[in-house]
Tab-separated table of C-alpha atoms and ligand atoms in Angstrom:
chain	number	residue	atom	x	y	z
A	1	MET	CA	124.075	135.678	158.842
A	2	SER	CA	127.314	135.821	157.464
A	3	PRO	CA	127.314	136.284	153.264
A	4	TRP	CA	129.570	132.726	153.416
A	5	ARG	CA	127.047	131.195	155.791
A	6	LEU	CA	124.206	132.289	153.608
A	7	PHE	CA	125.714	130.971	150.485
A	8	ALA	CA	126.385	127.474	152.225
A	9	VAL	CA	122.744	127.255	153.734
A	10	TRP	CA	121.401	127.958	149.924
A	11	LEU	CA	124.049	125.747	148.479
A	12	LEU	CA	122.409	122.913	151.128
A	13	ALA	CA	118.794	123.896	150.191
A	14	GLU	CA	118.923	124.252	146.568
A	15	GLY	CA	121.115	121.413	145.997
A	16	ALA	CA	123.446	123.231	143.769
A	17	TRP	CA	126.274	120.352	144.555
A	18	CYS	CA	128.045	118.747	141.665
A	19	ALA	CA	125.931	115.710	141.197
A	20	SER	CA	129.563	113.797	140.113
A	21	GLU	CA	130.233	114.019	143.516
A	22	LEU	CA	127.075	111.990	144.636
A	23	LYS	CA	126.792	108.155	144.882
A	24	PHE	CA	124.212	105.773	144.671
A	25	PRO	CA	122.834	104.796	148.417
A	26	PRO	CA	124.319	101.221	149.900
A	27	GLY	CA	122.079	98.335	148.273
A	28	PHE	CA	121.220	99.779	145.412
A	29	LYS	CA	121.209	97.868	142.284
A	30	PHE	CA	122.035	97.775	138.711
A	31	GLY	CA	120.465	95.716	135.970
A	32	ALA	CA	119.679	95.447	132.267
A	33	ALA	CA	116.609	94.540	130.318
A	34	THR	CA	115.219	92.625	127.495
A	35	SER	CA	111.975	90.772	126.805
A	36	ALA	CA	110.872	87.384	125.215
A	37	TYR	CA	109.451	88.717	121.750
A	38	GLN	CA	112.573	90.901	120.929
A	39	ILE	CA	115.034	88.211	121.571
A	40	GLU	CA	114.103	84.925	121.902
A	41	GLY	CA	113.477	83.933	118.307
A	42	ALA	CA	112.367	80.167	117.894
A	43	TRP	CA	108.801	81.598	116.931
A	44	ASN	CA	107.110	78.413	116.478
A	45	ALA	CA	109.610	75.667	118.193
A	46	SER	CA	109.101	73.346	120.608
A	47	GLY	CA	105.543	73.837	120.779
A	48	LYS	CA	105.096	77.489	121.327
A	49	SER	CA	101.759	78.407	119.778
A	50	PRO	CA	101.683	82.330	117.829
A	51	SER	CA	101.577	85.577	119.856
A	52	THR	CA	99.989	88.625	118.272
A	53	TRP	CA	103.409	89.946	117.385
A	54	ASP	CA	103.623	86.490	115.112
A	55	THR	CA	100.301	87.697	113.631
A	56	ILE	CA	101.304	91.131	113.137
A	57	THR	CA	105.047	90.446	111.271
A	58	HIS	CA	103.574	87.587	109.474
A	59	THR	CA	100.208	89.148	107.953
A	60	ARG	CA	101.149	93.035	108.359
A	61	PRO	CA	104.824	93.354	107.542
A	62	HIS	CA	104.309	96.600	106.014
A	63	HIS	CA	103.578	98.184	109.447
A	64	ILE	CA	107.096	97.315	110.220
A	65	ILE	CA	109.819	99.580	109.176
A	66	ASP	CA	112.439	97.242	107.674
A	67	GLN	CA	109.554	94.713	107.573
A	68	SER	CA	111.368	92.216	109.663
A	69	SER	CA	110.091	90.444	112.528
A	70	GLY	CA	111.352	88.478	115.806
A	71	ASP	CA	111.247	85.024	113.875
A	72	ILE	CA	115.141	84.611	115.057
A	73	ALA	CA	116.009	88.060	116.901
A	74	CYS	CA	118.970	87.540	118.676
A	75	ASP	CA	118.291	83.515	119.189
A	76	SER	CA	118.321	84.406	122.803
A	77	TYR	CA	116.299	80.851	122.904
A	78	ASN	CA	119.332	79.303	121.857
A	79	GLN	CA	121.873	81.296	122.768
A	80	TRP	CA	121.121	82.505	126.492
A	81	LYS	CA	123.857	81.222	128.075
A	82	GLU	CA	125.613	83.910	126.065
A	83	ASP	CA	122.910	86.620	127.508
A	84	ILE	CA	124.284	85.016	130.846
A	85	LYS	CA	127.647	85.534	130.375
A	86	ILE	CA	127.952	89.199	128.980
A	87	ALA	CA	125.346	90.102	132.175
A	88	SER	CA	127.804	88.564	134.393
A	89	ASP	CA	130.761	90.365	132.712
A	90	LEU	CA	128.948	93.749	133.226
A	91	GLY	CA	128.687	92.847	136.928
A	92	LEU	CA	124.720	93.435	136.671
A	93	ASP	CA	122.584	92.934	140.162
A	94	PHE	CA	119.879	91.671	138.344
A	95	TYR	CA	118.544	90.961	134.705
A	96	ARG	CA	114.909	91.873	133.587
A	97	PHE	CA	113.714	89.263	130.938
A	98	SER	CA	110.155	88.757	130.494
A	99	ILE	CA	108.388	84.874	129.514
A	100	SER	CA	106.355	84.429	126.626
A	101	TRP	CA	102.921	83.626	127.473
A	102	PRO	CA	102.635	81.520	124.091
A	103	ARG	CA	105.399	79.771	124.617
A	104	LEU	CA	104.898	78.429	128.412
A	105	LEU	CA	101.157	78.160	128.018
A	106	PRO	CA	100.400	77.721	123.978
A	107	THR	CA	96.379	77.402	124.461
A	108	GLY	CA	96.909	80.514	126.095
A	109	PHE	CA	95.467	78.441	129.530
A	110	PRO	CA	97.055	76.754	132.147
A	111	ASP	CA	95.407	73.093	130.630
A	112	ALA	CA	98.425	72.561	128.791
A	113	ILE	CA	102.118	73.535	130.022
A	114	ASN	CA	104.593	73.384	127.215
A	115	GLU	CA	107.529	71.600	128.855
A	116	ASP	CA	110.232	73.016	126.519
A	117	GLY	CA	109.371	76.281	127.225
A	118	ARG	CA	108.734	75.517	130.806
A	119	ARG	CA	112.849	74.137	130.969
A	120	TYR	CA	113.612	77.249	128.863
A	121	TYR	CA	112.670	79.484	131.614
A	122	ASP	CA	113.725	77.125	134.333
A	123	ASN	CA	117.329	76.874	132.734
A	124	LEU	CA	117.746	80.580	132.312
A	125	ILE	CA	116.938	81.519	135.854
A	126	ASN	CA	119.153	78.651	137.423
A	127	GLY	CA	121.902	79.881	135.140
A	128	LEU	CA	121.253	83.739	136.660
A	129	LEU	CA	121.392	82.511	139.904
A	130	GLU	CA	124.177	80.402	139.338
A	131	MET	CA	126.315	83.307	138.392
A	132	GLY	CA	124.813	85.573	141.511
A	133	ILE	CA	122.200	87.451	138.909
A	134	GLU	CA	118.836	88.064	140.295
A	135	PRO	CA	116.065	87.551	137.793
A	136	MET	CA	113.829	90.029	137.910
A	137	VAL	CA	110.892	88.629	135.486
A	138	THR	CA	108.379	90.515	133.160
A	139	MET	CA	105.162	88.322	133.161
A	140	TYR	CA	103.617	90.315	130.318
A	141	HIS	CA	105.912	92.223	127.722
A	142	TRP	CA	102.702	92.336	124.979
A	143	ASP	CA	103.097	88.792	123.378
A	144	LEU	CA	99.864	88.023	123.795
A	145	PRO	CA	98.835	84.228	122.734
A	146	GLN	CA	96.782	85.023	119.364
A	147	ARG	CA	93.908	82.723	120.742
A	148	LEU	CA	93.291	84.988	123.643
A	149	GLN	CA	93.346	88.267	121.034
A	150	ASN	CA	90.887	86.244	119.127
A	151	LEU	CA	88.420	85.842	121.771
A	152	GLY	CA	88.830	89.765	122.349
A	153	GLY	CA	92.595	90.031	123.854
A	154	TRP	CA	93.062	93.153	126.338
A	155	ALA	CA	89.332	94.606	125.668
A	156	ASN	CA	87.243	91.429	127.004
A	157	PRO	CA	87.324	91.499	131.008
A	158	LYS	CA	87.782	87.869	130.777
A	159	VAL	CA	91.537	88.744	130.343
A	160	VAL	CA	91.705	89.347	133.835
A	161	GLU	CA	91.028	85.907	134.982
A	162	TRP	CA	92.714	84.546	132.262
A	163	PHE	CA	96.061	86.224	133.668
A	164	GLU	CA	95.577	85.547	137.208
A	165	ASP	CA	95.512	81.716	136.040
A	166	TYR	CA	98.970	82.485	133.813
A	167	ALA	CA	100.278	84.162	137.019
A	168	ARG	CA	99.596	81.523	138.827
A	169	VAL	CA	101.225	79.078	136.877
A	170	LEU	CA	104.716	81.250	136.884
A	171	TYR	CA	104.333	81.915	140.614
A	172	LYS	CA	104.094	77.813	141.094
A	173	LEU	CA	106.699	77.061	138.575
A	174	TYR	CA	109.550	79.598	139.009
A	175	GLY	CA	108.375	81.775	142.583
A	176	ASP	CA	110.896	79.916	144.856
A	177	ARG	CA	113.492	81.265	143.099
A	178	VAL	CA	112.441	84.459	141.206
A	179	LYS	CA	111.876	87.648	143.948
A	180	THR	CA	110.618	90.345	141.562
A	181	TRP	CA	107.827	90.124	139.362
A	182	ILE	CA	106.715	92.938	137.256
A	183	THR	CA	103.299	91.904	136.151
A	184	ILE	CA	102.637	93.936	132.806
A	185	ASN	CA	105.077	95.882	130.659
A	186	GLU	CA	104.172	99.803	129.929
A	187	PRO	CA	100.535	99.409	129.983
A	188	PHE	CA	100.696	102.845	128.376
A	189	SER	CA	102.209	101.397	124.968
A	190	MET	CA	99.300	98.562	125.441
A	191	CYS	CA	96.351	100.283	125.567
A	192	THR	CA	96.939	104.089	124.509
A	193	LEU	CA	99.004	103.637	122.023
A	194	GLY	CA	98.471	100.363	120.836
A	195	TYR	CA	94.119	101.411	120.346
A	196	ALA	CA	95.447	104.513	118.719
A	197	MET	CA	97.958	103.374	115.895
A	198	VAL	CA	97.380	100.721	113.782
A	199	ALA	CA	100.922	99.711	113.567
A	200	PHE	CA	101.239	99.187	117.026
A	201	SER	CA	98.105	97.272	117.822
A	202	ALA	CA	97.220	93.787	117.639
A	203	GLY	CA	95.157	94.545	114.708
A	204	VAL	CA	92.108	96.427	116.435
A	205	THR	CA	92.576	99.856	116.810
A	206	ASP	CA	89.864	102.078	118.810
A	207	GLN	CA	90.841	104.981	120.498
A	208	ASP	CA	87.619	106.075	121.771
A	209	VAL	CA	86.263	102.974	123.627
A	210	GLY	CA	89.190	100.113	123.214
A	211	THR	CA	92.072	102.174	124.825
A	212	TYR	CA	89.582	102.273	128.072
A	213	LEU	CA	88.459	98.916	127.866
A	214	CYS	CA	92.241	98.028	127.759
A	215	ILE	CA	92.813	100.264	130.674
A	216	LYS	CA	90.632	98.934	133.042
A	217	ASN	CA	91.008	95.342	132.405
A	218	VAL	CA	94.867	95.774	132.736
A	219	VAL	CA	94.137	97.500	136.107
A	220	MET	CA	92.346	94.258	137.193
A	221	ALA	CA	94.921	91.904	135.680
A	222	HIS	CA	97.547	93.364	137.526
A	223	SER	CA	95.609	93.730	140.462
A	224	LYS	CA	94.400	90.297	140.575
A	225	ALA	CA	97.837	88.988	139.789
A	226	TRP	CA	99.100	91.011	143.144
A	227	ARG	CA	96.388	89.648	145.294
A	228	LEU	CA	96.956	86.025	144.324
A	229	TYR	CA	100.938	86.425	145.334
A	230	ASP	CA	100.117	88.262	148.436
A	231	ARG	CA	97.815	85.647	149.529
A	232	ASP	CA	99.055	82.429	148.444
A	233	PHE	CA	102.922	83.193	147.953
A	234	ARG	CA	104.362	85.846	150.032
A	235	ASN	CA	104.774	83.970	153.048
A	236	LYS	CA	106.429	81.061	151.209
A	237	PHE	CA	108.622	82.847	148.889
A	238	GLY	CA	109.200	86.331	150.283
A	239	GLY	CA	109.237	88.160	146.794
A	240	ARG	CA	107.611	91.144	145.437
A	241	VAL	CA	105.181	92.090	142.773
A	242	GLY	CA	104.939	95.498	141.124
A	243	ILE	CA	103.817	96.804	137.270
A	244	ALA	CA	106.241	99.154	135.210
A	245	ASN	CA	104.709	102.019	133.616
A	246	GLN	CA	106.133	104.060	131.120
A	247	LEU	CA	106.216	108.042	131.642
A	248	PHE	CA	106.789	110.827	129.196
A	249	TYR	CA	107.196	114.291	131.008
A	250	LEU	CA	104.819	116.777	129.549
A	251	LYS	CA	106.067	119.878	130.254
A	252	PRO	CA	103.862	122.538	129.973
A	253	ALA	CA	104.410	125.359	126.588
A	254	THR	CA	103.280	128.161	129.137
A	255	LYS	CA	102.359	128.978	132.595
A	256	GLU	CA	98.715	129.050	131.364
A	257	ASP	CA	99.455	125.460	130.222
A	258	GLU	CA	99.781	124.058	133.518
A	259	GLU	CA	96.209	122.702	134.143
A	260	ILE	CA	96.451	120.721	130.752
A	261	ALA	CA	99.939	119.477	131.678
A	262	SER	CA	98.888	118.067	134.722
A	263	LEU	CA	95.719	116.301	133.315
A	264	GLY	CA	98.163	115.304	130.584
A	265	HIS	CA	99.929	112.919	133.532
A	266	GLU	CA	96.860	111.763	134.986
A	267	PHE	CA	95.938	110.756	131.455
A	268	PHE	CA	99.095	109.093	130.348
A	269	TYR	CA	100.270	107.390	133.655
A	270	GLY	CA	97.688	108.337	136.404
A	271	LEU	CA	95.156	106.019	134.876
A	272	TYR	CA	97.755	103.228	135.107
A	273	SER	CA	98.690	104.340	138.718
A	274	HIS	CA	96.089	105.717	140.757
A	275	PRO	CA	93.784	103.177	140.931
A	276	MET	CA	96.514	100.893	142.839
A	277	TYR	CA	98.772	103.548	144.311
A	278	SER	CA	96.965	106.426	145.460
A	279	LYS	CA	95.341	106.462	149.013
A	280	GLU	CA	91.625	106.785	148.007
A	281	GLY	CA	92.243	104.609	145.029
A	282	GLY	CA	89.789	104.810	141.917
A	283	TRP	CA	90.387	107.060	138.990
A	284	PRO	CA	92.163	109.770	139.209
A	285	ALA	CA	89.332	112.201	139.450
A	286	GLY	CA	90.285	115.272	137.370
A	287	ILE	CA	90.400	112.763	134.118
A	288	GLU	CA	87.457	110.890	134.941
A	289	ARG	CA	85.377	114.145	134.623
A	290	VAL	CA	86.847	114.710	131.653
A	291	ILE	CA	86.402	111.336	129.700
A	292	GLU	CA	82.978	111.156	131.368
A	293	GLN	CA	82.094	115.089	129.928
A	294	ASN	CA	83.162	114.185	126.675
A	295	SER	CA	81.042	111.100	126.323
A	296	LYS	CA	77.882	112.648	127.068
A	297	LYS	CA	78.887	115.562	124.906
A	298	ALA	CA	79.330	112.899	121.944
A	299	GLY	CA	76.075	110.836	122.745
A	300	PHE	CA	77.365	107.972	124.457
A	301	ALA	CA	74.854	106.747	127.151
A	302	ARG	CA	77.875	106.094	129.593
A	303	SER	CA	81.331	107.247	130.030
A	304	ARG	CA	83.627	105.216	127.652
A	305	LEU	CA	86.167	104.640	130.787
A	306	PRO	CA	84.294	102.085	132.611
A	307	PRO	CA	83.594	102.308	136.364
A	308	PHE	CA	85.168	100.022	139.439
A	309	THR	CA	82.272	98.852	141.304
A	310	ASP	CA	83.536	99.147	145.058
A	311	GLU	CA	84.880	95.493	145.341
A	312	GLU	CA	86.832	96.147	142.400
A	313	LYS	CA	88.200	99.454	143.422
A	314	GLU	CA	88.911	97.843	146.964
A	315	ILE	CA	90.943	95.218	144.438
A	316	ALA	CA	93.160	97.157	143.276
A	317	ARG	CA	93.826	99.781	145.859
A	318	GLY	CA	97.778	99.283	147.512
A	319	ALA	CA	98.280	96.263	145.057
A	320	TYR	CA	101.888	96.949	144.851
A	321	ASP	CA	105.143	96.315	146.293
A	322	PHE	CA	107.127	98.999	143.974
A	323	TYR	CA	106.348	101.056	141.266
A	324	GLY	CA	108.185	100.364	137.979
A	325	PHE	CA	109.491	103.079	136.264
A	326	ASN	CA	110.425	103.370	132.660
A	327	TYR	CA	111.592	106.601	131.046
A	328	TYR	CA	113.039	107.696	128.090
A	329	SER	CA	111.319	111.142	126.556
A	330	SER	CA	109.196	114.124	127.021
A	331	ARG	CA	107.029	116.409	125.691
A	332	ILE	CA	105.761	119.958	125.644
A	333	ILE	CA	101.796	120.195	126.093
A	334	ARG	CA	99.360	123.044	125.204
A	335	ARG	CA	96.159	123.521	124.399
A	336	ARG	CA	95.263	123.075	120.980
A	337	GLY	CA	94.361	126.637	119.624
A	338	ASP	CA	90.947	127.335	117.920
A	339	GLU	CA	91.796	127.158	114.363
A	340	GLU	CA	94.480	124.463	114.643
A	341	ASP	CA	93.927	121.228	113.181
A	342	LEU	CA	93.839	117.916	115.195
A	343	LEU	CA	94.760	115.769	112.663
A	344	ALA	CA	97.403	113.648	113.085
A	345	ARG	CA	96.178	111.006	115.400
A	346	SER	CA	99.250	110.030	116.670
A	347	PRO	CA	99.330	109.923	120.330
A	348	PHE	CA	103.198	111.126	120.239
A	349	LYS	CA	101.578	114.521	118.732
A	350	ASN	CA	98.393	115.076	120.482
A	351	ILE	CA	96.106	113.855	123.088
A	352	ARG	CA	92.786	113.978	121.557
A	353	GLU	CA	90.595	113.551	124.866
A	354	LEU	CA	92.145	116.524	126.090
A	355	ASN	CA	92.406	118.815	122.819
A	356	ALA	CA	96.032	119.093	123.576
A	357	ILE	CA	99.037	119.586	121.330
A	358	LEU	CA	102.409	117.523	122.102
A	359	GLU	CA	105.458	119.087	120.528
A	360	VAL	CA	109.292	118.858	120.918
A	361	ASP	CA	111.665	121.487	121.938
A	362	PRO	CA	113.976	121.994	118.546
A	363	THR	CA	116.785	122.198	120.647
A	364	TRP	CA	116.283	118.364	122.577
A	365	LYS	CA	118.658	115.669	120.344
A	366	LYS	CA	116.687	113.102	118.546
A	367	SER	CA	117.910	109.447	118.970
A	368	SER	CA	117.119	107.159	116.173
A	369	SER	CA	113.580	106.249	116.898
A	370	PHE	CA	110.936	108.456	115.540
A	371	TRP	CA	109.619	109.282	118.880
A	372	PHE	CA	112.295	110.087	121.434
A	373	TYR	CA	114.385	113.164	121.909
A	374	VAL	CA	116.645	113.533	124.748
A	375	TYR	CA	115.392	115.990	127.819
A	376	PRO	CA	117.182	114.544	130.844
A	377	PRO	CA	115.420	116.917	133.267
A	378	GLY	CA	112.225	114.678	132.792
A	379	MET	CA	113.355	111.984	134.202
A	380	ARG	CA	113.900	113.523	137.678
A	381	LYS	CA	110.733	115.558	137.308
A	382	LEU	CA	108.616	112.489	136.706
A	383	LEU	CA	110.245	110.612	139.459
A	384	SER	CA	109.209	113.380	141.867
A	385	TRP	CA	105.976	113.642	140.276
A	386	VAL	CA	105.388	109.576	141.307
A	387	LYS	CA	106.399	110.972	145.016
A	388	ASP	CA	104.183	114.078	144.915
A	389	GLN	CA	101.054	111.745	143.804
A	390	TYR	CA	101.568	108.617	145.572
A	391	GLY	CA	104.060	109.223	148.603
A	392	ASP	CA	106.989	107.496	149.543
A	393	VAL	CA	106.816	104.413	147.436
A	394	GLU	CA	109.691	102.741	146.405
A	395	ILE	CA	110.462	102.923	142.788
A	396	VAL	CA	112.537	100.601	140.373
A	397	ILE	CA	113.687	102.338	137.551
A	398	THR	CA	112.616	99.372	134.987
A	399	GLU	CA	113.827	100.673	131.353
A	400	ASN	CA	115.944	103.811	130.548
A	401	GLY	CA	118.031	103.608	127.384
A	402	TYR	CA	119.165	105.319	124.039
A	403	SER	CA	118.681	104.139	120.309
A	404	SER	CA	121.138	104.679	117.773
A	405	THR	CA	121.363	103.101	114.189
A	406	GLY	CA	123.801	101.021	115.914
A	407	THR	CA	126.467	100.735	113.465
A	408	GLU	CA	129.281	101.957	115.967
A	409	LEU	CA	130.773	100.338	118.623
A	410	ASN	CA	131.941	103.574	120.049
A	411	ASP	CA	128.785	104.869	121.033
A	412	ILE	CA	129.458	108.094	122.506
A	413	ASP	CA	126.035	109.653	122.578
A	414	ARG	CA	124.694	106.233	124.418
A	415	ILE	CA	126.898	106.906	126.980
A	416	LYS	CA	126.081	110.507	127.903
A	417	TYR	CA	122.652	110.013	127.406
A	418	TYR	CA	123.045	107.283	130.092
A	419	ARG	CA	125.311	109.643	132.326
A	420	ASP	CA	122.848	112.656	132.144
A	421	HIS	CA	120.396	110.511	133.254
A	422	LEU	CA	122.135	108.680	135.974
A	423	GLU	CA	122.532	112.421	136.745
A	424	GLN	CA	119.026	113.024	137.441
A	425	VAL	CA	118.312	109.764	139.497
A	426	LEU	CA	121.360	110.817	141.823
A	427	LEU	CA	119.784	114.501	142.075
A	428	ALA	CA	116.352	112.611	142.487
A	429	ILE	CA	117.667	110.555	145.165
A	430	HIS	CA	119.675	113.202	147.214
A	431	LYS	CA	117.644	116.409	146.248
A	432	ASP	CA	114.504	115.491	145.966
A	433	LYS	CA	114.207	112.467	148.486
A	434	VAL	CA	112.662	110.127	146.119
A	435	ASN	CA	112.705	106.462	147.413
A	436	ILE	CA	114.662	104.980	144.342
A	437	THR	CA	116.053	101.343	145.019
A	438	GLY	CA	117.666	100.233	141.292
A	439	TYR	CA	118.336	101.493	137.503
A	440	THR	CA	117.617	99.025	134.722
A	441	ALA	CA	119.515	100.071	131.374
A	442	TRP	CA	117.289	98.906	128.177
A	443	SER	CA	118.535	96.782	126.527
A	444	LEU	CA	121.229	94.136	127.364
A	445	ILE	CA	121.740	93.549	123.629
A	446	ASP	CA	120.333	95.059	120.445
A	447	ASN	CA	116.933	93.753	119.344
A	448	PHE	CA	113.758	93.560	117.548
A	449	GLU	CA	112.230	97.358	118.500
A	450	TRP	CA	108.973	96.874	117.257
A	451	ASN	CA	107.571	98.688	114.599
A	452	GLU	CA	110.816	99.447	113.861
A	453	GLY	CA	112.313	96.299	113.612
A	454	TYR	CA	115.993	96.460	113.277
A	455	SER	CA	116.118	99.691	111.912
A	456	THR	CA	117.229	101.016	115.707
A	457	LYS	CA	119.525	99.805	118.255
A	458	PHE	CA	119.299	100.132	121.886
A	459	GLY	CA	121.941	97.628	122.961
A	460	LEU	CA	125.146	97.567	125.350
A	461	TYR	CA	126.049	94.998	123.307
A	462	GLU	CA	125.723	94.871	119.585
A	463	VAL	CA	124.344	92.022	117.855
A	464	ASN	CA	125.353	90.743	114.751
A	465	PHE	CA	122.143	90.149	113.036
A	466	ASN	CA	124.186	88.661	109.353
A	467	ASP	CA	125.749	85.836	111.804
A	468	PRO	CA	123.712	82.784	112.817
A	469	LYS	CA	125.606	82.774	116.461
A	470	ARG	CA	123.877	86.165	116.568
A	471	THR	CA	127.639	87.296	118.040
A	472	ARG	CA	127.140	89.866	120.914
A	473	THR	CA	130.112	92.705	120.969
A	474	ALA	CA	130.640	94.846	123.967
A	475	ARG	CA	129.999	98.592	122.900
A	476	ASP	CA	131.750	101.654	124.626
A	477	SER	CA	128.236	102.109	126.527
A	478	ALA	CA	128.742	98.221	128.014
A	479	LYS	CA	132.216	99.270	129.191
A	480	TYR	CA	130.989	102.536	130.806
A	481	TYR	CA	127.920	100.944	132.848
A	482	LYS	CA	129.937	98.416	133.767
A	483	ASN	CA	132.494	100.823	135.416
A	484	VAL	CA	129.471	102.922	136.826
A	485	ILE	CA	128.293	99.674	138.573
A	486	LYS	CA	131.556	98.886	139.828
A	487	THR	CA	132.845	102.667	141.125
A	488	ASN	CA	129.682	103.741	141.818
A	489	ASP	CA	130.490	107.212	139.621
A	490	ILE	CA	128.415	108.424	136.940
A	491	GLU	CA	131.242	110.657	135.125
A	492	ILE	CA	132.545	109.374	131.959
A	493	PRO	CA	136.676	108.242	132.475
A	494	LYS	CA	138.603	110.230	130.299
A	495	SER	CA	139.687	107.062	128.519
A	496	PHE	CA	136.899	107.218	126.715
A	497	ASN	CA	137.876	110.107	124.416
A	498	ILE	CA	134.198	111.759	124.267
A	499	ILE	CA	134.868	115.381	121.619
A	500	SER	CA	131.166	115.829	120.685
A	501	ASP	CA	129.444	118.072	123.624
A	502	GLU	CA	126.102	117.915	121.679
A	503	LEU	CA	123.963	116.023	123.784
B	601	NOJ	C1	109.937	100.418	126.198
B	601	NOJ	C2	109.553	98.669	126.024
B	601	NOJ	O1	109.415	98.247	127.115
B	601	NOJ	C3	110.510	98.175	124.985
B	601	NOJ	O2	110.361	96.971	124.814
B	601	NOJ	C4	111.157	98.932	123.962
B	601	NOJ	O3	111.934	98.522	123.325
B	601	NOJ	C5	111.496	99.999	124.508
B	601	NOJ	N1	110.869	101.080	125.325
B	601	NOJ	C6	112.292	100.874	123.730
B	601	NOJ	O4	111.225	101.813	122.757
């Protein structure tokens, strides 16, 4: 073979092409996302009952960096028409938002539907459809009715039934118009982070036991809500239901750390995915073994990870229509040295169950969020991880975005973040043949960033939190994203005048 031909074969095999020449395939959809507690405000308006986040912000404000709350947030409860307008200006194919469980069902149960809450989401959905934007609806984005938390929340197996009942109400009310449902947003954040960090929990921290009760209940709640749709609503409405996982790529520090990295992925996402997406179902075997051994060693009578009954395993297995994929950041993982302290309880710094340390590469740029370091290749690696684990499942990227202090409209770093991550998505599609059908920017607008309050901003649109109308103004990243959607070209137009090349 001539050297040129060899070179051409290498080029094709390695995918060493210029990603900027790659395009998103026909039918690929672009969207942007928000969630109820982070944007709606109106925390006690028109019959809404308090959620766990109302409780956290009102009773433990010291857990929020700036002691703020989502009481008013972006006032989207009143300004929802503005949100639709900017979603339409961007040219979005879909808008991902969440429904507040305590706004719709203030008792937590379907015995009383709050009419104002019902109407609010009805108007939002209809308004989007009128503008040609598909609603993608998250049923649960962390704002549990406080009453259900008082009854044990996600650690009580009854939550599976409570969630299924809530899902039934949603399908009945909105299923004729909502064709893409996400049951639960980032169970990793709810269970793995939530039960480990007091600042992120609904008042209960119990990393050793609570985390695993939460994980099992999330898996079953999602699966039962999926089965319900499949059985009673799919024929009528023809929609689809998935769950949105948050994934950190765990890069092995050395060759010897590859095994711990693979266990780390099983621990962080396998627990939330394997029961539904793997052929065999059930917990990922490696991590199931580790938790069982650790439990025994510590003197527990049984594994802290609750087992599935055969029936539960079958309910979960195959309970999905797509894989929702949230990606922001990565970590380097290594085994903890003998003499090393594992004092830091933060799940961003270690995985106690695995005796593993999580670190960051000093060359990774830090965003304005304490946990967020930029490593674009991690996104592609994880997209491939999902494919390697679960086959050719359809992946919808349900979140990706960058945080800054938000004072600037000329948000070059955010634009670069989007560009570099979209490039990884293109490479995953074209080179790794991962079946990705959509991409969602987080977030449409600046909003309440949980424990970081308003100190860090993710919006394509800036929100003026000093203005009672919470005016929204496009950042340059909004213009960039609009251009990507319009031209199917991820490169940053020359007119954006990028000088810094740090990212
Ligand atoms: C994931 C969560 O779903 C969202 O609520 C949060 O604001 C973003 N990540 C950024 O941290």
